[in-house]
XYZ file of C-alpha atoms in Angstrom:
401
model
C 3.964 11.182 -22.167
C 2.128 8.170 -21.955
C 2.467 5.824 -18.800
C 0.207 2.773 -17.660
C 0.548 1.169 -14.829
C 0.378 -2.060 -13.394
C -0.210 -3.859 -10.731
C -0.502 -7.404 -11.578
C -1.544 -9.998 -8.271
C -1.474 -13.302 -8.684
C -5.377 -13.566 -9.169
C -5.316 -9.825 -9.816
C -4.274 -6.787 -12.539
C -5.478 -3.244 -11.118
C -4.127 -0.500 -13.968
C -4.436 2.922 -14.418
C -3.014 5.348 -18.075
C -1.705 8.154 -17.464
C -0.576 11.309 -20.186
C 1.945 12.786 -17.862
C 1.699 15.552 -16.067
C -1.470 15.846 -16.636
C -2.315 13.915 -12.820
C -5.802 12.179 -13.849
C -5.931 9.136 -15.490
C -8.043 8.960 -18.844
C -8.387 5.426 -18.049
C -8.429 3.220 -14.537
C -8.995 -0.716 -14.501
C -9.047 -3.898 -12.679
C -9.567 -7.768 -13.077
C -10.652 -10.538 -11.110
C -10.629 -13.685 -10.726
C -7.975 -14.646 -13.658
C -7.357 -17.387 -13.553
C -10.545 -18.659 -12.623
C -14.134 -18.945 -14.413
C -15.971 -16.199 -14.605
C -12.786 -13.083 -14.929
C -14.469 -10.015 -14.415
C -13.038 -6.876 -15.660
C -13.957 -3.600 -14.310
C -13.136 -0.547 -17.178
C -12.628 3.386 -16.800
C -12.858 6.059 -19.859
C -12.753 9.454 -18.813
C -12.101 11.603 -21.604
C -14.473 15.137 -22.420
C -15.322 15.499 -19.294
C -17.497 11.893 -18.675
C -16.807 8.511 -17.952
C -17.541 5.860 -19.356
C -17.226 1.966 -17.579
C -17.808 -1.222 -19.121
C -17.747 -4.413 -17.331
C -17.437 -7.645 -18.904
C -16.969 -11.819 -17.467
C -15.302 -13.799 -19.478
C -12.506 -16.213 -18.624
C -9.084 -15.443 -18.363
C -7.228 -18.025 -17.880
C -3.508 -16.640 -16.247
C -2.216 -13.094 -17.202
C -1.387 -12.795 -20.780
C -4.823 -12.977 -21.091
C -6.257 -10.461 -19.239
C -3.382 -8.477 -20.138
C -4.835 -8.776 -23.810
C -8.154 -8.167 -22.474
C -6.996 -4.707 -21.557
C -4.546 -4.032 -24.575
C -7.825 -4.843 -27.220
C -9.906 -1.995 -24.795
C -7.457 0.387 -24.710
C -7.378 0.834 -28.349
C -11.072 -0.296 -30.107
C -14.105 1.698 -30.676
C -16.036 2.576 -28.319
C -13.852 2.115 -25.656
C -10.537 3.017 -26.716
C -8.025 6.304 -25.953
C -4.878 5.106 -27.977
C -4.402 3.975 -31.842
C -1.718 1.311 -30.743
C -0.180 -0.633 -28.012
C 3.206 1.555 -29.438
C 2.155 4.576 -28.403
C 2.299 3.664 -25.008
C 6.217 5.040 -23.520
C 6.477 4.260 -20.029
C 4.923 0.505 -17.734
C 5.213 1.717 -14.564
C 4.880 -1.412 -12.349
C 3.982 -1.796 -8.803
C 6.560 -4.599 -7.234
C 6.135 -5.272 -3.495
C 9.395 -6.184 -1.826
C 12.854 -4.760 -3.791
C 15.056 -6.134 -0.563
C 18.306 -4.222 -0.360
C 19.337 -4.481 -3.840
C 16.919 -1.358 -5.029
C 16.023 2.315 -3.657
C 15.427 3.505 -5.665
C 13.274 3.416 -8.861
C 14.610 1.269 -11.145
C 14.870 0.608 -15.126
C 14.439 -3.307 -15.846
C 16.693 -5.020 -17.318
C 17.072 -8.571 -17.730
C 20.186 -8.295 -14.401
C 16.652 -6.912 -12.437
C 14.344 -9.414 -13.279
C 16.828 -12.072 -11.718
C 16.985 -9.952 -7.948
C 13.575 -9.546 -8.491
C 12.765 -13.084 -8.933
C 15.751 -13.976 -6.715
C 12.979 -12.647 -3.962
C 10.347 -14.166 -4.352
C 11.514 -15.977 -0.960
C 11.160 -12.514 0.759
C 7.214 -11.904 -0.630
C 5.989 -15.166 -2.133
C 2.289 -14.103 -2.190
C 3.311 -11.104 -4.228
C 6.715 -10.641 -6.674
C 5.233 -14.374 -8.067
C 2.030 -11.939 -9.957
C 4.323 -8.684 -10.122
C 7.415 -10.754 -11.986
C 4.633 -12.349 -14.291
C 2.461 -9.000 -14.847
C 6.655 -7.645 -15.701
C 6.580 -10.340 -18.345
C 4.196 -9.897 -20.091
C 3.802 -6.338 -20.362
C 6.846 -6.503 -21.990
C 5.503 -8.714 -24.887
C 2.572 -6.818 -26.165
C 3.738 -3.131 -24.943
C 6.916 -4.060 -26.207
C 8.459 -0.248 -27.371
C 7.779 0.952 -23.870
C 10.344 0.984 -21.618
C 9.315 -1.546 -18.739
C 9.992 0.741 -15.137
C 9.756 -0.865 -11.034
C 8.638 0.856 -8.579
C 9.063 -0.864 -5.497
C 6.652 -1.012 -1.909
C 9.450 -1.393 0.248
C 12.091 0.850 -0.916
C 10.205 4.233 0.692
C 12.010 2.618 3.716
C 15.532 2.193 2.950
C 16.886 5.543 4.304
C 15.070 4.156 8.009
C 18.142 3.981 9.770
C 20.565 0.912 11.033
C 19.035 0.663 14.034
C 15.589 1.884 12.899
C 15.482 -1.838 10.636
C 18.248 -4.428 12.767
C 16.383 -7.042 14.484
C 17.960 -7.740 18.287
C 18.913 -11.625 16.609
C 22.923 -12.497 15.840
C 24.633 -10.581 13.044
C 24.518 -14.066 10.568
C 20.846 -14.230 10.143
C 21.354 -9.913 8.717
C 24.035 -10.172 7.088
C 23.497 -13.804 5.462
C 19.506 -14.181 5.256
C 18.770 -10.435 5.280
C 16.987 -10.939 8.170
C 15.489 -7.635 8.739
C 12.980 -4.544 8.461
C 11.891 -3.777 5.194
C 8.226 -2.241 5.436
C 5.892 -2.532 3.192
C 3.390 0.445 1.413
C 5.531 2.513 0.533
C 4.692 3.811 -2.774
C 1.481 5.454 -0.146
C 3.987 6.785 2.163
C 5.972 8.340 -0.484
C 2.532 9.724 -2.381
C 1.153 10.939 1.438
C 4.072 12.918 3.185
C 5.046 14.516 -0.112
C 1.418 15.881 -0.344
C 2.060 16.571 3.607
C 4.663 18.682 2.557
C 3.506 20.417 -0.265
C 0.585 21.205 1.873
C 2.213 22.903 5.042
C 4.983 24.446 3.864
C 6.802 22.309 5.233
C 9.915 20.410 3.336
C 11.059 20.029 7.483
C 8.496 18.750 8.409
C 7.283 15.456 10.961
C 5.033 13.965 9.749
C 3.807 10.073 10.777
C 1.826 8.620 8.330
C -1.256 6.265 8.431
C -2.475 3.968 6.542
C -5.574 2.070 6.478
C -6.139 -0.239 5.096
C -6.949 -4.138 5.162
C -2.684 -4.516 5.141
C -2.509 -2.002 7.515
C 1.239 0.523 8.268
C 3.121 3.018 9.687
C 5.993 5.369 9.075
C 7.967 8.437 11.104
C 8.510 10.626 8.217
C 10.944 13.618 8.945
C 11.658 15.459 5.906
C 10.856 13.620 3.087
C 12.333 10.677 3.963
C 11.471 7.858 6.476
C 13.136 6.502 9.788
C 10.751 4.368 10.610
C 7.598 1.514 9.536
C 5.079 -0.620 11.637
C 5.665 -3.916 9.063
C 8.849 -6.006 9.314
C 10.510 -8.616 7.841
C 7.056 -9.095 6.503
C 3.189 -7.534 6.345
C 2.742 -9.704 8.910
C 4.076 -6.894 11.610
C 2.713 -3.794 13.269
C -1.197 -2.764 13.633
C -3.813 -5.623 13.769
C -4.830 -5.713 10.029
C -7.936 -6.842 8.405
C -6.855 -10.412 8.501
C -3.631 -10.617 9.945
C -2.303 -10.222 13.556
C -0.079 -7.601 13.574
C 2.779 -7.866 16.410
C 2.529 -9.998 18.309
C 4.177 -12.504 20.998
C 6.870 -14.649 18.746
C 6.656 -17.207 22.361
C 3.208 -17.735 20.370
C 3.894 -19.144 17.562
C 5.887 -21.923 20.282
C 3.496 -22.870 21.914
C 0.582 -22.879 19.370
C 2.847 -25.503 17.860
C 4.346 -26.927 20.314
C 2.052 -27.249 23.216
C -0.991 -27.413 20.298
C 0.279 -29.472 17.542
C -0.419 -27.057 15.326
C 2.362 -27.695 11.946
C 3.941 -23.895 10.848
C 2.005 -23.823 7.235
C -1.209 -23.802 9.329
C 0.295 -20.898 11.968
C 1.184 -18.535 9.474
C -2.633 -18.902 8.024
C -4.103 -18.424 11.457
C -1.807 -15.169 12.015
C -1.853 -13.944 8.111
C -5.612 -14.817 6.788
C -7.281 -15.517 9.956
C -6.426 -13.477 12.559
C -6.836 -9.359 13.047
C -10.164 -7.592 13.147
C -11.663 -11.254 11.234
C -10.041 -13.371 14.195
C -11.271 -10.888 16.419
C -15.192 -10.500 15.296
C -15.637 -12.786 12.671
C -15.467 -9.689 9.531
C -12.447 -8.775 8.373
C -15.108 -5.589 6.972
C -14.838 -1.896 8.716
C -18.131 -1.884 7.940
C -19.256 -4.597 9.380
C -18.113 -4.204 12.031
C -18.321 -0.114 13.121
C -22.508 -1.833 12.177
C -21.492 -4.859 14.840
C -20.725 -2.454 17.347
C -23.638 -0.177 17.251
C -25.937 -2.616 17.931
C -23.645 -3.369 20.974
C -21.729 -6.458 20.783
C -18.697 -7.226 22.819
C -15.609 -7.912 20.412
C -16.682 -5.515 18.150
C -16.071 -2.682 21.098
C -13.744 -4.638 21.795
C -11.988 -4.873 18.296
C -12.697 -1.222 17.764
C -10.875 -0.485 20.886
C -7.799 -2.819 20.240
C -7.784 -1.378 16.647
C -6.894 2.285 17.694
C -4.889 1.671 20.879
C -1.965 -0.422 18.986
C -2.386 2.341 16.333
C -2.515 5.035 19.340
C 0.910 3.498 20.349
C 3.317 3.677 17.662
C 1.806 7.229 17.543
C 3.515 7.360 20.813
C 6.574 5.877 18.972
C 7.228 7.862 16.949
C 7.287 11.665 18.576
C 9.279 10.136 20.723
C 11.502 9.339 17.164
C 11.044 12.039 15.589
C 11.332 14.255 18.788
C 7.803 15.679 18.323
C 4.962 15.718 15.794
C 4.024 18.203 13.227
C 0.804 16.162 11.521
C -0.538 13.063 11.523
C -1.736 11.667 7.927
C -4.743 9.283 7.741
C -4.714 7.770 4.562
C -6.271 4.231 2.172
C -9.279 2.986 2.682
C -10.801 2.810 6.092
C -8.474 5.686 6.887
C -9.828 8.046 4.544
C -13.375 6.898 4.949
C -13.681 5.238 9.034
C -14.509 8.736 11.134
C -14.765 6.408 13.749
C -11.062 5.222 13.778
C -9.942 8.782 13.412
C -11.971 10.000 16.248
C -10.713 6.481 18.504
C -7.301 7.227 17.152
C -7.058 11.015 18.519
C -8.554 11.156 21.773
C -5.951 11.689 24.543
C -3.330 13.221 22.261
C -3.644 16.360 23.241
C -0.460 15.884 24.910
C 0.919 15.542 20.928
C -0.843 19.255 20.983
C -3.624 16.251 19.182
C -7.439 18.242 19.281
C -9.701 16.609 16.743
C -12.607 19.240 15.576
C -15.624 16.270 15.250
C -17.399 18.724 12.500
C -14.485 18.268 10.638
C -13.761 14.890 11.227
C -17.552 13.671 9.982
C -16.897 15.287 5.728
C -16.351 12.752 3.051
C -15.424 14.891 0.511
C -12.218 13.206 -1.347
C -9.584 15.330 -1.086
C -6.811 16.451 1.371
C -8.525 18.003 3.888
C -7.098 18.683 7.914
C -10.414 16.973 10.444
C -8.040 19.107 13.369
C -9.664 22.539 15.626
C -8.369 25.446 14.411
C -5.959 26.602 16.834
C -4.603 22.546 17.349
C -0.753 22.722 17.545
C -0.556 19.520 15.443
C -2.223 19.107 11.927
C -4.391 16.173 11.673
C -5.128 15.221 7.815
C -6.819 13.569 6.111
C -4.981 12.702 2.040
C -6.510 10.257 -0.276
C -3.076 8.245 -1.722
C -2.924 8.020 -4.829
C -0.155 5.222 -5.675
C -0.395 4.795 -9.086
C 0.293 8.636 -9.444
C 3.018 8.395 -7.227
C 4.029 5.126 -9.863
C 3.484 7.054 -12.392
C 5.640 10.078 -11.255
C 8.533 8.126 -10.257
C 8.598 6.725 -13.986
C 8.568 10.602 -14.953
C 11.652 11.545 -12.720
C 13.967 8.346 -13.705
C 13.820 9.129 -17.080
C 14.022 12.971 -16.617
C 16.642 11.759 -15.221
C 18.428 8.706 -17.594
C 18.181 11.532 -20.151
């Protein structure tokens, strides 16, 4: 089964093609600057144990033009891995927000598309781009089954006590104001890997997704019971440019006392805060260099970043009544040994004992970084959201058929 996975952003398009059940993609790609001059395509093909890379720079005015270029690369001599777009059996789409309506992977119908459009206001930066990707793919891969995989779906198993806010109930019942959580595809993928690795389907796991966006989840027996992002992806951990959890009164103060318009406050907390606001850079590699050079802002930022994660670990250990494994994943989680070291300090009370030598190793595969005698496992697991989407598409179609 040929499954083509699409992750469409407002000006970008990530994609992978899987020939399932093989879990290694036969091609991967990223298109950036869609709608701007000088759009960039990076396309990689894996055949016969070899890798071939194509990099192009051209003007792509919209997602239609971008996907048409992808189809060309998929089918033409030299880069082609299929003969015709009709060979694609399924197109799996990452959709960021599914609200309460979508708790499972779903075949896309006109009714489903209308529901996704109705959720634009909950994810204005993401859902419109996801929707555009669906509409373009329907035209180009007209024989394929179109499937939506929602970032919020994994968190729909949270109990009401975890997802409700302590505000009048009408804001939830009428307006949908509640915790939704995000990065669900990543959390689901790594949590399943932990269960397999520990051979314990009932495992109590805390998954820690650290990239430019950061979130955590408390997972018991493969089900999410709490997560750090909330109504939007702004809540929770300190991130690359987002503040994470902050006293709501700060917003009132910025508006009423400093005279900042709401749009400017929104931009401040989402795009100018986090590590960028603390240090001047949202790139953890740059912050780490500054820290090593003795920059006090970078030193403090790392301490704050790790401390916020530690606080969530403590609360999630309480929610789970213990913890069998901590899991670090995504760009920072997988590659930043310093972050993992700082997070695991003073965690002996939870049975967490980090092995410094193991922690320093980078090998791109699932690995333990705890000491042999550590009661709790500390794992690094590379996430693979595209593979998780492909797997969920396969499972859904198997159930339908």
